[in-house]
PDB file of C-alpha atoms and ligand atoms in Angstrom:
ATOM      1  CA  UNK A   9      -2.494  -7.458  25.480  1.00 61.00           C
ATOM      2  CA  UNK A  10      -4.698  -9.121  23.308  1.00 66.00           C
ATOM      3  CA  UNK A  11      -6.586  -6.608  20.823  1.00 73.00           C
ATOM      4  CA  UNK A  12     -10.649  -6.692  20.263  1.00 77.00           C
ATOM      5  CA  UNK A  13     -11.136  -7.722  16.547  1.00 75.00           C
ATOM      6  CA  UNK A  14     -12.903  -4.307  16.282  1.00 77.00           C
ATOM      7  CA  UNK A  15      -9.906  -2.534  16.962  1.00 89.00           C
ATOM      8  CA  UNK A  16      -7.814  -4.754  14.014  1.00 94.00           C
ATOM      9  CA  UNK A  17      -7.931  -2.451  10.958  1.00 97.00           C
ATOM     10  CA  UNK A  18      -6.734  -3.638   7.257  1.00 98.00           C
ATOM     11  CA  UNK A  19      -4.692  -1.559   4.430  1.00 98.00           C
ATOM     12  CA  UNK A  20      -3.681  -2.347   1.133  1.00 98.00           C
ATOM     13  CA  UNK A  21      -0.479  -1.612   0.753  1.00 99.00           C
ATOM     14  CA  UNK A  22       0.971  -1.487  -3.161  1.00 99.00           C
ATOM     15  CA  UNK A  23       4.557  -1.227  -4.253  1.00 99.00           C
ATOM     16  CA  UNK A  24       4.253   0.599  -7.385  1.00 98.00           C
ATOM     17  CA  UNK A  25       5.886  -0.399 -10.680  1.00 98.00           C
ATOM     18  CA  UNK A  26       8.971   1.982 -10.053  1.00 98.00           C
ATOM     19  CA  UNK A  27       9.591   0.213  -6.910  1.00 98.00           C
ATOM     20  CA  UNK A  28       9.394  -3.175  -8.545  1.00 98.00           C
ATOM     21  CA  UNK A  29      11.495  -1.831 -11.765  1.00 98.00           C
ATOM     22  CA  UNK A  30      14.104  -0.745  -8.720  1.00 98.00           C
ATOM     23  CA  UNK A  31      14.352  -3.772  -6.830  1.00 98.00           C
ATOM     24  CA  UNK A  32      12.335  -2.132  -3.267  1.00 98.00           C
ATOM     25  CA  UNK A  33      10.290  -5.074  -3.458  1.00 98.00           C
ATOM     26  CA  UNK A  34      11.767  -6.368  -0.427  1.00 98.00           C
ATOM     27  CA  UNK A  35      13.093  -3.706   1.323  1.00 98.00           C
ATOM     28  CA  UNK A  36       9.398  -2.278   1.702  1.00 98.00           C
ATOM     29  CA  UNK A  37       8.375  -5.689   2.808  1.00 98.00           C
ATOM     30  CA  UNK A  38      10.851  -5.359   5.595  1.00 98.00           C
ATOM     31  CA  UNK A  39       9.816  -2.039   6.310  1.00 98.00           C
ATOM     32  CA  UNK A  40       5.974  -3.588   7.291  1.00 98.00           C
ATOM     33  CA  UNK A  41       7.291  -7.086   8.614  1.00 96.00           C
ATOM     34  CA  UNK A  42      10.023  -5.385  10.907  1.00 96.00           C
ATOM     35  CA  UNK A  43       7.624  -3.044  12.521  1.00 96.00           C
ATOM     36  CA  UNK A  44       5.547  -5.974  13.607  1.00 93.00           C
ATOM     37  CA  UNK A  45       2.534  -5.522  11.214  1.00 95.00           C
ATOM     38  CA  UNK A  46       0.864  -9.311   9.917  1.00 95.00           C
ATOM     39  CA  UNK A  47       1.079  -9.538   6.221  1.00 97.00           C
ATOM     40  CA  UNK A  48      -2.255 -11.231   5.370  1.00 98.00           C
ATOM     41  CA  UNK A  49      -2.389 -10.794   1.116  1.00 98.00           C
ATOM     42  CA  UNK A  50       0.269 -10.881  -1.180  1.00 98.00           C
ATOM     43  CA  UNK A  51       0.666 -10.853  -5.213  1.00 98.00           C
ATOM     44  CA  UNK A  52       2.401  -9.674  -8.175  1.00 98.00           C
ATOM     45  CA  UNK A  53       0.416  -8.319 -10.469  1.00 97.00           C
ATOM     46  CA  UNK A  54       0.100  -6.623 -13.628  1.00 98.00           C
ATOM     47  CA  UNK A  55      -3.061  -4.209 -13.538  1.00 98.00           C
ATOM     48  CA  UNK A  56      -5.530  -3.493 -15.997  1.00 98.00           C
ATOM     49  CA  UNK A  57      -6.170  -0.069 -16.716  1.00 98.00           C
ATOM     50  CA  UNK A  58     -10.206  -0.758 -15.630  1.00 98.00           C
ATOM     51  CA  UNK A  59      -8.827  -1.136 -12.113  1.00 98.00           C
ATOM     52  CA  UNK A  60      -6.308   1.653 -11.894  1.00 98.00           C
ATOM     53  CA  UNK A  61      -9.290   3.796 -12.911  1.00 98.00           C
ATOM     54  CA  UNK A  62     -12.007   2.521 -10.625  1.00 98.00           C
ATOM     55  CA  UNK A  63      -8.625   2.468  -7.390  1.00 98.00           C
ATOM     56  CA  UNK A  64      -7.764   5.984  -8.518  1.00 98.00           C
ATOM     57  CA  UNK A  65     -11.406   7.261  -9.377  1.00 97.00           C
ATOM     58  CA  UNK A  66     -11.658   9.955  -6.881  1.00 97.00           C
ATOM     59  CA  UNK A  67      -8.920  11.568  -8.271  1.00 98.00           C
ATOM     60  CA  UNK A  68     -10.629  11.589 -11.808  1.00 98.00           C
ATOM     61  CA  UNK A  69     -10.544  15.448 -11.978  1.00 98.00           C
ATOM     62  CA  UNK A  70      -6.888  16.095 -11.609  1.00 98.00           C
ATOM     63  CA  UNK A  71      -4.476  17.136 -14.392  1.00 98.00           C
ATOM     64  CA  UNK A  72      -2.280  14.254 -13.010  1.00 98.00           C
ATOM     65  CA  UNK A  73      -4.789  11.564 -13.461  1.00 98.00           C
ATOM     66  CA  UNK A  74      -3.933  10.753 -16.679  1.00 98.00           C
ATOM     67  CA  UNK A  75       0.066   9.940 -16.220  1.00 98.00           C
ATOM     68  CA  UNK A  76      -1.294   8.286 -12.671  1.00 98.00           C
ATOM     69  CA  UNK A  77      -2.935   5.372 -14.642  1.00 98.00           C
ATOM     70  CA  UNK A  78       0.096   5.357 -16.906  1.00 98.00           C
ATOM     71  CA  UNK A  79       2.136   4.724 -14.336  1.00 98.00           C
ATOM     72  CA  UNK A  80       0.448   2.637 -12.051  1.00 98.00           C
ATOM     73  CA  UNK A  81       0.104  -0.046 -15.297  1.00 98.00           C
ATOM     74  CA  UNK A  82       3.279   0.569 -16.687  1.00 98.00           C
ATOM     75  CA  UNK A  83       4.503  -2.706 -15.197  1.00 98.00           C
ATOM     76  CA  UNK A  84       3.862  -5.043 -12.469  1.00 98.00           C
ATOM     77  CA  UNK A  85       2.804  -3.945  -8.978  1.00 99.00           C
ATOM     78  CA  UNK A  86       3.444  -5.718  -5.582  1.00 99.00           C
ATOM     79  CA  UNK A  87      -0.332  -5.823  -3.856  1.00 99.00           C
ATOM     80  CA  UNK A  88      -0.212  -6.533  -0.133  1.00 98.00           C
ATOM     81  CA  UNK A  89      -2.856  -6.118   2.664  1.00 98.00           C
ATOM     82  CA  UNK A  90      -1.270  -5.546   6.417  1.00 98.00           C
ATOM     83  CA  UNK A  91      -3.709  -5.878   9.756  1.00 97.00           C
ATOM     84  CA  UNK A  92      -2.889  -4.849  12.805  1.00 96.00           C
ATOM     85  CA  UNK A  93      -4.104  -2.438  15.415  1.00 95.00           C
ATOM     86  CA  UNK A  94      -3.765   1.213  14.116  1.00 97.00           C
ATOM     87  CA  UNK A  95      -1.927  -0.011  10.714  1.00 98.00           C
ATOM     88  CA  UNK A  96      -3.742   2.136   8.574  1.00 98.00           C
ATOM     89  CA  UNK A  97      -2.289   5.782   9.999  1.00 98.00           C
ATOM     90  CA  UNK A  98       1.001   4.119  10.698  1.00 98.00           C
ATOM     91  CA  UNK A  99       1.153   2.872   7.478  1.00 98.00           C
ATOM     92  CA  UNK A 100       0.916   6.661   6.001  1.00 98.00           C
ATOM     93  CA  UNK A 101       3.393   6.843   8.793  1.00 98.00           C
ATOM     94  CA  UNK A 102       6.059   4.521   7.270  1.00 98.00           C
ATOM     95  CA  UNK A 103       5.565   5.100   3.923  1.00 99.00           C
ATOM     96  CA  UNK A 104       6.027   9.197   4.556  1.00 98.00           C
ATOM     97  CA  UNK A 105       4.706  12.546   2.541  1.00 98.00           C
ATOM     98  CA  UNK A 106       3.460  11.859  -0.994  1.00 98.00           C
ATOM     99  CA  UNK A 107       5.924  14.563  -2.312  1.00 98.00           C
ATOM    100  CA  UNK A 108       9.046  12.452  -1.492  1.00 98.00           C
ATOM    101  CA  UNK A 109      11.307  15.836  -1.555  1.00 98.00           C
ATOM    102  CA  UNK A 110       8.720  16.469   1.594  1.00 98.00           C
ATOM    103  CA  UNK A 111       8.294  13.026   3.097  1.00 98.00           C
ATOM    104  CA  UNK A 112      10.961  12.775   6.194  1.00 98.00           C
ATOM    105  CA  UNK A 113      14.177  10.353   6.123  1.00 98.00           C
ATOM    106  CA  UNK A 114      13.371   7.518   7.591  1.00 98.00           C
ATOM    107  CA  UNK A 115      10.287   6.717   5.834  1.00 98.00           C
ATOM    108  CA  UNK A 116      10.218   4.964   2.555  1.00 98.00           C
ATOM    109  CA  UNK A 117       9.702   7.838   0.226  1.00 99.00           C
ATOM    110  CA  UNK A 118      11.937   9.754   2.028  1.00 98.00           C
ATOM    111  CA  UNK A 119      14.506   7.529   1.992  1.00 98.00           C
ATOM    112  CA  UNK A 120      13.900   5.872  -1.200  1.00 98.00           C
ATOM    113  CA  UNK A 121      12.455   8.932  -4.187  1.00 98.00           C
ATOM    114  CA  UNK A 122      12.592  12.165  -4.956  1.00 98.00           C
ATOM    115  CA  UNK A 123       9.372  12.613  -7.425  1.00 98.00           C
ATOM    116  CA  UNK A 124       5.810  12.744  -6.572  1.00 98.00           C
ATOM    117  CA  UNK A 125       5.161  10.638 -10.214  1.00 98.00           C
ATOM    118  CA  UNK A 126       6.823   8.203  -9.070  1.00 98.00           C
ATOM    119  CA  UNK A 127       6.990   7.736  -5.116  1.00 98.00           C
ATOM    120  CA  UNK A 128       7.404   4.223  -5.075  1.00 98.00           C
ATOM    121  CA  UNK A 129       4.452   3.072  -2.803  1.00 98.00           C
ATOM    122  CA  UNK A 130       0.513   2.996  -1.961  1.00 98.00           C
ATOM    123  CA  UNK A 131      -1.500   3.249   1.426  1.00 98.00           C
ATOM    124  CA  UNK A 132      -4.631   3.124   1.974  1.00 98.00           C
ATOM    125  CA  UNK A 133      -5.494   6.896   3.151  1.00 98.00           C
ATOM    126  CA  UNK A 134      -8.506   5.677   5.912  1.00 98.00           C
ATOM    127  CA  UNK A 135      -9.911   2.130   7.553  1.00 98.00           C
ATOM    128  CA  UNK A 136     -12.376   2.166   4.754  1.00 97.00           C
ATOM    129  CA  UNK A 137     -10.749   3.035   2.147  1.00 98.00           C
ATOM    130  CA  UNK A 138      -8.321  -0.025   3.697  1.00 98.00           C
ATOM    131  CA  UNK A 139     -11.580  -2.170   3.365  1.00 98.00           C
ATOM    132  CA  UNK A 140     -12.487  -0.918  -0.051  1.00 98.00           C
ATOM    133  CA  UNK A 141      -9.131  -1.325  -1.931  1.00 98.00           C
ATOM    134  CA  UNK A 142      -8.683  -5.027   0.058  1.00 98.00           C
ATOM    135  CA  UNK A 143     -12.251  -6.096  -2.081  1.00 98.00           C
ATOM    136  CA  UNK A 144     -10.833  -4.255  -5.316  1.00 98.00           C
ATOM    137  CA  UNK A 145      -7.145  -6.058  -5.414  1.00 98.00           C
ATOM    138  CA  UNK A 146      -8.232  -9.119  -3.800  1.00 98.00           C
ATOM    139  CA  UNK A 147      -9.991 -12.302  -4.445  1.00 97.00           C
ATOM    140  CA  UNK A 148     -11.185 -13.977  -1.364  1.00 89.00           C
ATOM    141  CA  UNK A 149      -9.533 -16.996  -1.634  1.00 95.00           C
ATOM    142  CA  UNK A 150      -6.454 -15.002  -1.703  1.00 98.00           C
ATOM    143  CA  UNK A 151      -5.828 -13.489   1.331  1.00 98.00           C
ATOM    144  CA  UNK A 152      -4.857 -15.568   4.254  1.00 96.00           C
ATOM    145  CA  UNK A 153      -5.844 -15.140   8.078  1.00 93.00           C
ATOM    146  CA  UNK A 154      -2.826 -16.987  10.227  1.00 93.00           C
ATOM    147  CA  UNK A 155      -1.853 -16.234  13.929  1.00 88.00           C
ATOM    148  CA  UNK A 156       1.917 -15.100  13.793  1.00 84.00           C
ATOM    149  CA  UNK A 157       4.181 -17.553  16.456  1.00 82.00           C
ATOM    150  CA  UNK A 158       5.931 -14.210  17.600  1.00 69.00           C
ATOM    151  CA  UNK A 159       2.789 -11.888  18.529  1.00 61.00           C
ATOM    152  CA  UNK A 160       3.208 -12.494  22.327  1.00 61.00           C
ATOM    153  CA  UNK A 161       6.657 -11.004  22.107  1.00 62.00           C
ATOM    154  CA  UNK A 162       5.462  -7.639  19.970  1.00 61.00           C
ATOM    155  CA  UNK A 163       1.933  -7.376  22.008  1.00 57.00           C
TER     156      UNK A 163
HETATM  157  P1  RTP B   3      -1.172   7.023  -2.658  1.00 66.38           P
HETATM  158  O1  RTP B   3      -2.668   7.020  -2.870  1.00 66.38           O
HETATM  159  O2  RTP B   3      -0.408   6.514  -3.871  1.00 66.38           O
HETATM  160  O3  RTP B   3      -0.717   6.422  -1.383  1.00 66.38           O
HETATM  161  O4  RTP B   3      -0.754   8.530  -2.618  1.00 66.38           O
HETATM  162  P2  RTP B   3      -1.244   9.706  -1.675  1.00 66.38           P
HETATM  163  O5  RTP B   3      -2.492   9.337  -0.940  1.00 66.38           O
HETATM  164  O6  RTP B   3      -0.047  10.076  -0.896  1.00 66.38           O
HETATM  165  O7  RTP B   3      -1.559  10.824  -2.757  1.00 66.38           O
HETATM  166  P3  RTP B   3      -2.862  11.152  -3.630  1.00 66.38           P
HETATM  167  O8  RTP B   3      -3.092  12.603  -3.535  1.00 66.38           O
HETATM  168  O9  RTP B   3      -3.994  10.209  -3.325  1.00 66.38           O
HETATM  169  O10 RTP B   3      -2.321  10.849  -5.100  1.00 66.38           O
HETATM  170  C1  RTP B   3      -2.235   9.549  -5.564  1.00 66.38           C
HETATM  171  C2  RTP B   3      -0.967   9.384  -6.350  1.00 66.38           C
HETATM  172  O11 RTP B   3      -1.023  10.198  -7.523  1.00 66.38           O
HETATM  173  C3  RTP B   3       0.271  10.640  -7.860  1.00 66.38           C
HETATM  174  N1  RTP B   3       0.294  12.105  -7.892  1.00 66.38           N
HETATM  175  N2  RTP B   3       0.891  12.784  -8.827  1.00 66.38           N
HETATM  176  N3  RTP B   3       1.020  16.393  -8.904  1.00 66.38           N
HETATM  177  C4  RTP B   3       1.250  15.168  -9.328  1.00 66.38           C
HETATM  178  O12 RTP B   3       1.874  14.925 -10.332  1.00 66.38           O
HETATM  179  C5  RTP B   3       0.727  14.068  -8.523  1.00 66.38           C
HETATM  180  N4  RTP B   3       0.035  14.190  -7.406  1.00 66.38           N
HETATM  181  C6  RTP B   3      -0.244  12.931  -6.990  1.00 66.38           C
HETATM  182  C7  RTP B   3       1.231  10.089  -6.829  1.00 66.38           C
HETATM  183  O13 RTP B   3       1.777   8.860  -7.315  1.00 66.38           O
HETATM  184  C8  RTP B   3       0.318   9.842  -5.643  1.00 66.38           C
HETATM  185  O14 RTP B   3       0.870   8.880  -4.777  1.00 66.38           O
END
């Protein structure tokens, strides 16, 4: 019941600054705690435009890159990493298609947007990138390693 630490991936999770202009701030939290995920970094933040570019730099070449770092430093963002076995794909999971018109009710875009430019949440797209974008946001001192009471009863 108990997973191998190998097996325990990471993702950095970001609520976007429509999603903190709209007031999702918690119920995207929920979303994460409620599915039995273990919250492990957590910050408001208002991001410089350096780090949008260097978060966002493989998508340097789009037309849409641009507005992107508009956007993402428009206003505050809500930085979190989640661990847990498989989180990274179930993440994508939760948080739905990246066209909200596409992503399926039930997930967060899909519930909560309609336009890709502003789709109200972040997920890191692979275990690495989950590593990579964990060291971009994060400090070390700020994340927080804690054994949840409750795990028996989700594991
Ligand atoms: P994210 O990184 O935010 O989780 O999004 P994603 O993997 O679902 O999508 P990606 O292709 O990596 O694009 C990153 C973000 O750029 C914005 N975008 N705008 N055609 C457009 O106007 C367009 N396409 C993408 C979205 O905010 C997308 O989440």
């Amino acid at each position: 019941l108990v997973a191998s630490l190998e097996q325990v991936e990471q993702t950095y999770i970001m609520v976007k600054p429509d999603g903190v202009q709209r007031g999702l701030v918690g119920e995207i939290i929920s979303r994460f705690e409620r599915k039995g995920f273990k919250l492990t970094g957590l910050k408001l933040f208002q991001c410089p435009k350096e780090l949008a570019e260097e978060h966002y730099k493989d998508l340097k070449t789009k037309s849409f890159y641009p507005t992107l770092i508009d956007y993402i430093t428009s206003g505050p963002v809500v930085c979190m990493v989640w661990e847990g076995v498989g989180v990274v794909a179930s993440a994508r999971k939760l948080i739905g298609s990246t066209n909200p018109l596409q992503a399926e009710p039930g997930t967060i875009r899909g519930d909560l947007a309609v336009q890709t430019g502003r789709n109200v949440v972040h997920g890191s797209d692979s275990p690495e990138n989950g590593k990579r974008e964990t060291a971009l946001w994060f400090k070390e001192g700020e994340l927080c390693e804690w054994t949840p009471a409750q795990a028996p009863w989700l594991m």
